[in-house]
mmCIF file of C-alpha atoms and ligand atoms in Angstrom:
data_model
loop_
_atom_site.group_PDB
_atom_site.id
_atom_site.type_symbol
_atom_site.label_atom_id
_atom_site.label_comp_id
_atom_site.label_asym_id
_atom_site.label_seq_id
_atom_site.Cartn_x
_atom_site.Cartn_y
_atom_site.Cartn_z
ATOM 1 C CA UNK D 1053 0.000 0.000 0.000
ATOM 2 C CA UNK D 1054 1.549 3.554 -0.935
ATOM 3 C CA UNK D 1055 2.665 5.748 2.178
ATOM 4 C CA UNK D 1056 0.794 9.395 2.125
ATOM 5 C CA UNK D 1057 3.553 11.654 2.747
ATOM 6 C CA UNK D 1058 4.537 15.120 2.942
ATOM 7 C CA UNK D 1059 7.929 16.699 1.825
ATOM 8 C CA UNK D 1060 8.885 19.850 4.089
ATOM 9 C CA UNK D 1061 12.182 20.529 2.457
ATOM 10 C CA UNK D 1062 14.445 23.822 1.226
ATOM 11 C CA UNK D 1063 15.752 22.398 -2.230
ATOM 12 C CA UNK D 1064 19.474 22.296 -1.893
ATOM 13 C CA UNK D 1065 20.634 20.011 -4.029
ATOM 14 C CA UNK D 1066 20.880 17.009 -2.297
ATOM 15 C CA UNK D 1067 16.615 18.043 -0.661
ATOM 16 C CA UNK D 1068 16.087 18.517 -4.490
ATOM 17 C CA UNK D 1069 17.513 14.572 -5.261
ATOM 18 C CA UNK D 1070 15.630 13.551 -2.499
ATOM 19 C CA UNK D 1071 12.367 14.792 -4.258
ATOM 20 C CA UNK D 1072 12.930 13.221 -7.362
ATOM 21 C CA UNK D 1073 13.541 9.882 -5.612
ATOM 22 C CA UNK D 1074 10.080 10.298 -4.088
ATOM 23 C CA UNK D 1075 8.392 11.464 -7.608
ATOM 24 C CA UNK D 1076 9.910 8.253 -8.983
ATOM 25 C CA UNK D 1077 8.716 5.802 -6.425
ATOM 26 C CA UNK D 1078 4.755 6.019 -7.004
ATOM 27 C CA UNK D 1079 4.576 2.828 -5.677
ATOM 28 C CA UNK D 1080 4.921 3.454 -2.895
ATOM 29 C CA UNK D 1081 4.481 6.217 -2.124
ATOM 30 C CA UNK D 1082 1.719 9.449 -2.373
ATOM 31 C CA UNK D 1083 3.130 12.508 -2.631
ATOM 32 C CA UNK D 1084 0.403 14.705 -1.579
ATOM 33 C CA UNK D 1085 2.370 17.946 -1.439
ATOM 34 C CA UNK D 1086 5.960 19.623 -0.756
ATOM 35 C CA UNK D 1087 6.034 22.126 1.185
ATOM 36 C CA UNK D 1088 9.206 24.930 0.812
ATOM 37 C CA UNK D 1089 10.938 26.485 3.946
ATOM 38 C CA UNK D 1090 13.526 28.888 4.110
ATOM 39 C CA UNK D 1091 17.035 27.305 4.557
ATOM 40 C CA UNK D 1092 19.539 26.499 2.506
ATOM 41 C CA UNK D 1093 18.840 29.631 0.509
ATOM 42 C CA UNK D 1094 16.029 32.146 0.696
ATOM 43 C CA UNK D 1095 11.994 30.920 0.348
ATOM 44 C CA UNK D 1096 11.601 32.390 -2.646
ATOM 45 C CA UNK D 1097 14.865 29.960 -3.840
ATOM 46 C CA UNK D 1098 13.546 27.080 -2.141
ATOM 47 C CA UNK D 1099 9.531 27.119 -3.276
ATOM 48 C CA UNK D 1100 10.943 27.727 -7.239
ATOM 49 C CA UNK D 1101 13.540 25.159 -7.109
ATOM 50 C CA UNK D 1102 10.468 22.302 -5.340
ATOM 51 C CA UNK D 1103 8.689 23.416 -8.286
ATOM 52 C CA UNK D 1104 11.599 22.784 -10.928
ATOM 53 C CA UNK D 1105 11.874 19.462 -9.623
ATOM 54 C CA UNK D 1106 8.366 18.553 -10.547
ATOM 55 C CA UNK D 1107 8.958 19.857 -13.687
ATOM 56 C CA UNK D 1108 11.573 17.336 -14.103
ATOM 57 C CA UNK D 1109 9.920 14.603 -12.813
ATOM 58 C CA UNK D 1110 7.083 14.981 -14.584
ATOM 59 C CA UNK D 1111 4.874 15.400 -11.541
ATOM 60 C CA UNK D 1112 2.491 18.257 -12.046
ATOM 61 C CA UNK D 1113 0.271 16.464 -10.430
ATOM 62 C CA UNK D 1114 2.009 17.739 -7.241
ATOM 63 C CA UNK D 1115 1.578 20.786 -5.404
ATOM 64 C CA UNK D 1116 4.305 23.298 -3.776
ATOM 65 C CA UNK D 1117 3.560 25.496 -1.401
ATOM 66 C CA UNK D 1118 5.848 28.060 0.250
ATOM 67 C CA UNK D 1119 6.326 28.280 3.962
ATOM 68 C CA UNK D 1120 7.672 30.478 6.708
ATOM 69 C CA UNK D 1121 10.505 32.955 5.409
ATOM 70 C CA UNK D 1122 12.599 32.841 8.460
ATOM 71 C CA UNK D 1123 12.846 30.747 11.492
ATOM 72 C CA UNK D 1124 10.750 30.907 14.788
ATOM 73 C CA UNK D 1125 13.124 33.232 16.804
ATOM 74 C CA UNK D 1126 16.590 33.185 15.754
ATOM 75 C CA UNK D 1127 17.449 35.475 11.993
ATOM 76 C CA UNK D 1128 17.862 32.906 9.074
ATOM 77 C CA UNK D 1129 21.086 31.526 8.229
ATOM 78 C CA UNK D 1130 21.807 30.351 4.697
ATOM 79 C CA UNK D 1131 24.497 27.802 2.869
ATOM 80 C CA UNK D 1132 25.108 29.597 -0.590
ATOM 81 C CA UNK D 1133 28.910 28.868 0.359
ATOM 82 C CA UNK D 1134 27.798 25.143 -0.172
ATOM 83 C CA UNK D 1135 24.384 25.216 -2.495
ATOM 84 C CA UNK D 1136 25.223 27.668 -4.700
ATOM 85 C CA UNK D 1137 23.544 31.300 -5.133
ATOM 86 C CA UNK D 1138 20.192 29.186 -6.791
ATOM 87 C CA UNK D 1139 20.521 26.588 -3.840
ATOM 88 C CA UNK D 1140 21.197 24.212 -6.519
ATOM 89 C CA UNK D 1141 23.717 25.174 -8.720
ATOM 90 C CA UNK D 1142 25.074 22.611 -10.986
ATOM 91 C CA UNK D 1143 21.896 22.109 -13.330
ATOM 92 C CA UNK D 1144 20.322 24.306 -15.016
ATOM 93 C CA UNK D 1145 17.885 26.549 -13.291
ATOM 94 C CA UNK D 1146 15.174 28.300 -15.492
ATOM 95 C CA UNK D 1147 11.720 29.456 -14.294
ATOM 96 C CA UNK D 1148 9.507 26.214 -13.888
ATOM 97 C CA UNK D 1149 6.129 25.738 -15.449
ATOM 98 C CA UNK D 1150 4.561 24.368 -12.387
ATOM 99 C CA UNK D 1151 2.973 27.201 -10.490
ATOM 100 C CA UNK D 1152 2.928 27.978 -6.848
ATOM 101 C CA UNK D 1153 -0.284 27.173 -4.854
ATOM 102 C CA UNK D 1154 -1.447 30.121 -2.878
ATOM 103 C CA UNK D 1155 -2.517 28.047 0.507
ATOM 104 C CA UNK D 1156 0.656 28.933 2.604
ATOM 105 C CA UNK D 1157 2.770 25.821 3.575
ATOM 106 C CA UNK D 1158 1.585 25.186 7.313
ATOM 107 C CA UNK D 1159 -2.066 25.806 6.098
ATOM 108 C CA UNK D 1160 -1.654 23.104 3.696
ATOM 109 C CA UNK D 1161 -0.196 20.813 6.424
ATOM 110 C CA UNK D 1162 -3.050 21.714 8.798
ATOM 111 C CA UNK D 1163 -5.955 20.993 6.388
ATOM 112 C CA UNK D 1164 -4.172 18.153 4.744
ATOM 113 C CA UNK D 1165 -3.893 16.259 8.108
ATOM 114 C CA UNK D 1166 -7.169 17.466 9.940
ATOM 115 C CA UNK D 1167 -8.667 15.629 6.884
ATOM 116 C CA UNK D 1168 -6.671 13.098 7.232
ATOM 117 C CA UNK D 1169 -7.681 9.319 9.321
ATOM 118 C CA UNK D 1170 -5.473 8.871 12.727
ATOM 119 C CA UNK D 1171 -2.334 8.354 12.233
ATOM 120 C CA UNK D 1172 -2.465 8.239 8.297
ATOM 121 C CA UNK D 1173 0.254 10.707 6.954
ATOM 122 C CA UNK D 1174 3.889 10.853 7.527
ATOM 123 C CA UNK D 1175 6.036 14.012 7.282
ATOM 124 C CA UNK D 1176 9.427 13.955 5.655
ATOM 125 C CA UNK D 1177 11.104 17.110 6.848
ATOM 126 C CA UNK D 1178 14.777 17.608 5.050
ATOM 127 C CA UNK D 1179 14.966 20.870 6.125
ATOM 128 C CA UNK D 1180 14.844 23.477 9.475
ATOM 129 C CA UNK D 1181 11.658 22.233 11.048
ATOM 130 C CA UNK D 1182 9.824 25.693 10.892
ATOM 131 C CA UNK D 1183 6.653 24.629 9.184
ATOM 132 C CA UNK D 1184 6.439 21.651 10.632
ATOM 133 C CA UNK D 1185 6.955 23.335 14.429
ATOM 134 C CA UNK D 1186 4.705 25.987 13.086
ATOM 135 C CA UNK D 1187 1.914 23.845 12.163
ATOM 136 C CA UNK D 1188 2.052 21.907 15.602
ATOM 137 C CA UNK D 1189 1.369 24.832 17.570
ATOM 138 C CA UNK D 1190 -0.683 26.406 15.418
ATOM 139 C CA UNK D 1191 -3.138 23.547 15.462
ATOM 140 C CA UNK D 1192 -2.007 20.708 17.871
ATOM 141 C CA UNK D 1193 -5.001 18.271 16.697
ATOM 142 C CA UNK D 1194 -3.360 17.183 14.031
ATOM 143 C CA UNK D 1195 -0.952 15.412 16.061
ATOM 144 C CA UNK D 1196 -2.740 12.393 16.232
ATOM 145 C CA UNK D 1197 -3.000 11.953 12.373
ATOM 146 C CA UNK D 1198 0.203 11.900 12.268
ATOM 147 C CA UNK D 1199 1.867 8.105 11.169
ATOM 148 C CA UNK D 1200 5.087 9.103 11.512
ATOM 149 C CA UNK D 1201 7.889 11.658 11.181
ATOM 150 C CA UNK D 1202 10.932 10.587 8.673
ATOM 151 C CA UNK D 1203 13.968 13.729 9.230
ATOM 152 C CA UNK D 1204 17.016 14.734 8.324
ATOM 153 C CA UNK D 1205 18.621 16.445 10.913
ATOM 154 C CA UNK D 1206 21.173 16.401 14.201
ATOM 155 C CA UNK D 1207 24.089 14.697 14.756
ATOM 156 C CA UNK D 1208 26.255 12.580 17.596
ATOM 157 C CA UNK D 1209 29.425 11.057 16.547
ATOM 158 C CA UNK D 1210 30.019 12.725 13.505
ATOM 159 C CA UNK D 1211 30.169 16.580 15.516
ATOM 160 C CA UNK D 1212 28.029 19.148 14.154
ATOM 161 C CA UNK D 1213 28.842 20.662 10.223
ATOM 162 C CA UNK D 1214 27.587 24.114 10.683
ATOM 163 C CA UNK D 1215 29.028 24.948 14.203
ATOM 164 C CA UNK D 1216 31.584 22.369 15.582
ATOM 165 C CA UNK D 1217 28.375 20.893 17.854
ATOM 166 C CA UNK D 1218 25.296 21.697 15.693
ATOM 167 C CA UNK D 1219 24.016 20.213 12.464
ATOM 168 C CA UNK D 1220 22.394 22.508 10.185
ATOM 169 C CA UNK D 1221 18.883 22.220 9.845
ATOM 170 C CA UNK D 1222 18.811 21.953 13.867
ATOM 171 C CA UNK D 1223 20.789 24.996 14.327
ATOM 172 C CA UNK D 1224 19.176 27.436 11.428
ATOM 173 C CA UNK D 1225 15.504 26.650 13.921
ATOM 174 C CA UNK D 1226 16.710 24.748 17.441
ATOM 175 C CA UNK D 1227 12.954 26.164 18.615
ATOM 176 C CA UNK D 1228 11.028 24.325 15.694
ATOM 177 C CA UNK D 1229 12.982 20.979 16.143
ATOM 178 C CA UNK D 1230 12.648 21.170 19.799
ATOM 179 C CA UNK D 1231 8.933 21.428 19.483
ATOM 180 C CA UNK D 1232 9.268 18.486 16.984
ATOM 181 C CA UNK D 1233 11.537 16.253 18.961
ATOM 182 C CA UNK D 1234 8.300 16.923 21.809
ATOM 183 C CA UNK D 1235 5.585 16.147 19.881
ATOM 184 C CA UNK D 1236 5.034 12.542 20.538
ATOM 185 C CA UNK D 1237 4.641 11.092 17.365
ATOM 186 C CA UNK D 1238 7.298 8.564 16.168
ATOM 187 C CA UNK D 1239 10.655 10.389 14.989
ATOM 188 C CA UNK D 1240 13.099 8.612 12.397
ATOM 189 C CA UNK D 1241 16.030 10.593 13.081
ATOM 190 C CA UNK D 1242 18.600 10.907 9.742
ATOM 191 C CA UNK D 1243 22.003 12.660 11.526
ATOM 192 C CA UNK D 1244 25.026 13.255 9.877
ATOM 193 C CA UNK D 1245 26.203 10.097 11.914
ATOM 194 C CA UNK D 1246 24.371 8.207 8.701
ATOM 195 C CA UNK D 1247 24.565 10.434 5.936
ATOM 196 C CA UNK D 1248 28.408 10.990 5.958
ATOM 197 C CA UNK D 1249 27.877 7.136 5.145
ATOM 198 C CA UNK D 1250 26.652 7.619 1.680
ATOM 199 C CA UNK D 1251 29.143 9.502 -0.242
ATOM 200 C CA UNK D 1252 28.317 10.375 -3.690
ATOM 201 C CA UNK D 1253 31.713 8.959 -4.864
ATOM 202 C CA UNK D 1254 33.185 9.829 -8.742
ATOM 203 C CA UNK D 1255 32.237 6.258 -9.570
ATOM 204 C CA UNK D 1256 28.541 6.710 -7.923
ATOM 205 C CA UNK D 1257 27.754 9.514 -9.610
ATOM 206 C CA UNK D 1258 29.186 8.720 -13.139
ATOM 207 C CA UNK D 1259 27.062 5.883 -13.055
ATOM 208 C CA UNK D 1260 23.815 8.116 -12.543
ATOM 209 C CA UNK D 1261 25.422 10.372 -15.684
ATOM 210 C CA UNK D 1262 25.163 7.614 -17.727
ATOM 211 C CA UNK D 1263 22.099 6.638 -17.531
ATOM 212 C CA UNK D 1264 21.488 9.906 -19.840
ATOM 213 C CA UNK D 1265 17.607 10.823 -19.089
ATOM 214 C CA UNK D 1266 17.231 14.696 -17.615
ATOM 215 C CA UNK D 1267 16.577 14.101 -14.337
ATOM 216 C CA UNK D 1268 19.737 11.930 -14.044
ATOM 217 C CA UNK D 1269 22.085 14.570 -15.753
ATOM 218 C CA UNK D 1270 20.474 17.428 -13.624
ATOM 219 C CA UNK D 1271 21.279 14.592 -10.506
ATOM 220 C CA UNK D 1272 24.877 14.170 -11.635
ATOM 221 C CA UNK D 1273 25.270 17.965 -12.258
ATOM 222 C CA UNK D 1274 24.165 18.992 -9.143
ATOM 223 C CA UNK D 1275 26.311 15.878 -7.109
ATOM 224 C CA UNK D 1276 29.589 17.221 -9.021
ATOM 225 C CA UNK D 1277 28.429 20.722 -7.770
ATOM 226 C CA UNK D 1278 27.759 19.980 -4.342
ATOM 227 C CA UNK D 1279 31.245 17.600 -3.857
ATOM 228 C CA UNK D 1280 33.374 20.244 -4.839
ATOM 229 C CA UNK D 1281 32.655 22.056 -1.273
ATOM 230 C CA UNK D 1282 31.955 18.702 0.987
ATOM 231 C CA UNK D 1283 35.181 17.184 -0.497
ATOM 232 C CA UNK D 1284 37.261 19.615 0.503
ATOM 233 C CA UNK D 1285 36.219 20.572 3.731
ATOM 234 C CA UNK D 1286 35.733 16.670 4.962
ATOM 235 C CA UNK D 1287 38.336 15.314 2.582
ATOM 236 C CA UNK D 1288 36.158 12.769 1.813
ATOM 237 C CA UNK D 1289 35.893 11.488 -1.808
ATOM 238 C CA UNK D 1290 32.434 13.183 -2.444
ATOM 239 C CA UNK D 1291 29.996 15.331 -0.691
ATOM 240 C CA UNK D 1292 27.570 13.104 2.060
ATOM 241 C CA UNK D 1293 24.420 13.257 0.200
ATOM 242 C CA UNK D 1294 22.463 13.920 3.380
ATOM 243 C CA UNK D 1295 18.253 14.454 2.468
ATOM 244 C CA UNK D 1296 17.640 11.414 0.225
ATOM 245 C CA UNK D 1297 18.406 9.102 3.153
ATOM 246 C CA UNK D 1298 14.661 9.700 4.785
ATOM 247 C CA UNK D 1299 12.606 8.980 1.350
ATOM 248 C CA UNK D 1300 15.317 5.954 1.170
ATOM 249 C CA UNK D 1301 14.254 4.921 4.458
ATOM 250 C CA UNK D 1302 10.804 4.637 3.245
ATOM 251 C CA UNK D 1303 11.395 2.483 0.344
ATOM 252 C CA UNK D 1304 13.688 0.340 1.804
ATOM 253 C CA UNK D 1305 14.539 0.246 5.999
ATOM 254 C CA UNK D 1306 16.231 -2.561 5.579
ATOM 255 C CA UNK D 1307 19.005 -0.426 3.872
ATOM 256 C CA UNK D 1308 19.790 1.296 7.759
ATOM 257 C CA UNK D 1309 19.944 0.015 11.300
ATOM 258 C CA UNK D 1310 18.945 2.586 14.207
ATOM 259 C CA UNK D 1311 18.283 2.552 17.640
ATOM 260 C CA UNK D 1312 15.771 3.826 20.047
ATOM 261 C CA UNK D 1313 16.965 6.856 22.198
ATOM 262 C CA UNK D 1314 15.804 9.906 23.644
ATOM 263 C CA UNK D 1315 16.525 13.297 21.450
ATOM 264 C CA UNK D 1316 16.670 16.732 23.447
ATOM 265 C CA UNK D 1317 17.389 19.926 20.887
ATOM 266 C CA UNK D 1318 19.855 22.397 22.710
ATOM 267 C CA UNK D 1319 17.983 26.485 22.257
ATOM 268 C CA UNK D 1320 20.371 28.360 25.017
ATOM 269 C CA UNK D 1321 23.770 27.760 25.132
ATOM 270 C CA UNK D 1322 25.718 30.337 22.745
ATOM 271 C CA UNK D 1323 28.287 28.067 22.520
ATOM 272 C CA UNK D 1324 26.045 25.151 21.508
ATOM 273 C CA UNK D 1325 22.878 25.726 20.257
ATOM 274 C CA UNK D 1326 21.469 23.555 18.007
ATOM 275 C CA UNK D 1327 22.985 20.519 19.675
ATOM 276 C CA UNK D 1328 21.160 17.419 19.793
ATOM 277 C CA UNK D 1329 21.714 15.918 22.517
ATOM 278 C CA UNK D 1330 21.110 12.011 21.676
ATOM 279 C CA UNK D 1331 21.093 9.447 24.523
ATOM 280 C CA UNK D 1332 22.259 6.700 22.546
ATOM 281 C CA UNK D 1333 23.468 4.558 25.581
ATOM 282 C CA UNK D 1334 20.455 5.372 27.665
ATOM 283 C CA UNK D 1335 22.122 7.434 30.364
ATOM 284 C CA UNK D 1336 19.154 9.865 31.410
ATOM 285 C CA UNK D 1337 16.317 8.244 31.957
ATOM 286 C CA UNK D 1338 14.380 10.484 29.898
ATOM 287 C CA UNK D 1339 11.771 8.933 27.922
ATOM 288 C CA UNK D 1340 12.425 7.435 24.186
ATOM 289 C CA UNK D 1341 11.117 9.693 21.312
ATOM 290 C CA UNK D 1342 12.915 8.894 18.114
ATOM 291 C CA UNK D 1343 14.914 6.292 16.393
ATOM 292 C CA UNK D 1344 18.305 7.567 15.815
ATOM 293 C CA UNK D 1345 19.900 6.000 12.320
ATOM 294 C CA UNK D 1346 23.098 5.172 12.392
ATOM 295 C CA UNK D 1347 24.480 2.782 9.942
ATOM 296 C CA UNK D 1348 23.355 2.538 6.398
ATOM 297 C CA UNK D 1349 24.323 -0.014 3.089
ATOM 298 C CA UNK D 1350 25.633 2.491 0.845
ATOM 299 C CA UNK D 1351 26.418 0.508 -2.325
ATOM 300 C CA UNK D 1352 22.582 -0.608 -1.376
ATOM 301 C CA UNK D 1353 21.506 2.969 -1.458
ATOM 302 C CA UNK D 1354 23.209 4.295 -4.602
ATOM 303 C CA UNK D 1355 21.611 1.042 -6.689
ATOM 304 C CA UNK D 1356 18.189 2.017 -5.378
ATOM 305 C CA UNK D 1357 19.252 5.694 -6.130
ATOM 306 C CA UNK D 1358 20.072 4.993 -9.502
ATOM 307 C CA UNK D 1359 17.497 2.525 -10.123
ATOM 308 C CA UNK D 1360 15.078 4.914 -9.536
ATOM 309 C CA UNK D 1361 16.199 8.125 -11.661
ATOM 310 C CA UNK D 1362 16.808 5.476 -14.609
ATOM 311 C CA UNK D 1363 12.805 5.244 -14.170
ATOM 312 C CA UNK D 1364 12.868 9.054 -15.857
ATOM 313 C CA UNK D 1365 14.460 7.256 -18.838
ATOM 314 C CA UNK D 1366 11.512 4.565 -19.299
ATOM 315 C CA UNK D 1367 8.496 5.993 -21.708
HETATM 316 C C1 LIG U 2496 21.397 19.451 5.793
HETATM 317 O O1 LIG U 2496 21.646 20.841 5.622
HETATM 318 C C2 LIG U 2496 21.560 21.190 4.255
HETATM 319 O O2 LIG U 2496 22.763 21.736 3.853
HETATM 320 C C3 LIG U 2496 21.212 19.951 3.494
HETATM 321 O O3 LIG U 2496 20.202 20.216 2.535
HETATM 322 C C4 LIG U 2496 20.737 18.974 4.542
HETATM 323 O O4 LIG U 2496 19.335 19.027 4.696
HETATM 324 C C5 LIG U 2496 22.680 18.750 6.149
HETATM 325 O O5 LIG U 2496 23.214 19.265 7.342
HETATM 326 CA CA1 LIG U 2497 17.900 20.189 3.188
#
């Protein structure tokens, strides 16, 4: 049976390859919307590159909506040191055909889940959690319609990539995650402890070049883009291609092994904000509320990768 799901992201390349995973999977899964936040680069970046992608899927059938401009409290931080001025530089960015719905973002969320049954639709945040927060308080009845809650975000082992102890999409809105990481419903948490697992090596990404459709040139494009930064700061032979991991998880958990732990999302400390604090050896007592991923197949996730784009190929 397909999964309902929502995208929350702030297309960034690798948020933009994560989409066109998702638009190539209609098995299963429903994309019933994606939903653009401010992040990586500016809103009005992030809605117009969502709606490239469904150009380039071919998905018209699915609408964008743009979302909250800044964060909850703190001013917005971008990446354009890693994304590029577009947020995806490295294909081809023109003004898409698909148009922008007027709902905003977290009114879409709202309605979409208050008609939804219980526990029906899950949210796949690869993004700051600003809608997402957002929507909870706005209207906290839609809590219980929520299945579950697939994100990329935080980090333990791996230290943080934005500040040496926060992630990035935890530290551009601590306040929305922490309101996430609280709301009760079940959290699949995808840190940079997994995705610095699944580098988009030369070989990895010549073999989605080859494949020749657009949506696999755009892919390799953007991947040859996005590893010039990652590979030099991490010295690793690619960039960590960090969103795709959560619509991965859907298709195929087997791919990743996790464990359950208790999540707590630093908002005081100058020094640290933006930490996630993840109890992975159960010190604290506090009470479980996500599954933090931790180990991944890579090979296995680059065939299912490029399995998928090759799909764009097929008439
Ligand atoms: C996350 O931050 C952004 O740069 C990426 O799109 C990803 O969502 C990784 O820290
Ligand atoms: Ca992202």
């Amino acid at each position: 049976m397909q999964e309902k799901i929502i995208i929350d992201c702030d297309p960034g390349q690798d948020d933009a390859i994560a989409l066109l995973l998702a638009m190539a999977s209609p098995e299963e899964l429903a994309l019933l919307g994606i939903t653009a936040v401010a992040g990586n680069v500016p809103l009005h970046h992030t809605e117009r590159n969502a709606r490239l992608m469904c150009d380039l899927g071919g998905r018209g059938d699915v609408p964008v909506f743009a979302g909250c401009s800044r964060p909850l409290v703190r001013e917005l931080v971008t990446a354009e040191n890693v994304h590029g001025d577009t947020g995806i530089d490295g294909m081809e960015v023109t003004d898409p055909t698909q148009r922008l719905q007027q709902q905003h973002a977290v009114d879409f969320i709202i309605d979409t889940l208050k008609g939804a049954e219980e526990e029906s639709i899950t949210l796949v945040p690869t993004g700051p959690l600003t809608n997402i927060g957002m929507a909870m308080v706005k209207d906290p009845s839609i809590l219980s319609r929520i299945k579950r809650i697939v994100l990329m975000g935080g980090a333990m082992r791996e230290g943080g990539n934005y500040s040496p102890s926060a992630e990035f999409n935890i530290l551009v809105d601590p306040h929305a995650a922490k309101v996430v990481f609280a709301c009760g419903r079940p959290i699949i948490a995808m840190g940079l402890d997994v995705t610095h697992q699944v580098i988009a090596t030369k070989d990895r990404v010549a073999r989605i070049e080859a494949l020749g459709n657009p949506a696999a040139t755009a892919t390799a494009g953007m991947l040859n883009f996005f590893n010039r930064h990652d590979s030099a700061k991490y010295g690793f032979d690619g960039a960590p291609l960090h969103d795709p991991c959560t619509v991965a998880w859907l298709l195929q958990p087997g791919l990743f092994e996790g464990k359950e732990c208790n999540i707590e999302v630093e908002t005081e400390s100058p020094l640290t904000i933006g930490h996630t604090a993840i109890d992975f050896w159960g010190i604290s007592g506090r009470e479980v509320n996500a599954t933090w991923i931790h180990a991944v197949d890579a090979d296995g996730f680059y065939d299912l990768l490029t399995d998928r784009l090759a799909r764009f190929g097929e008439t």
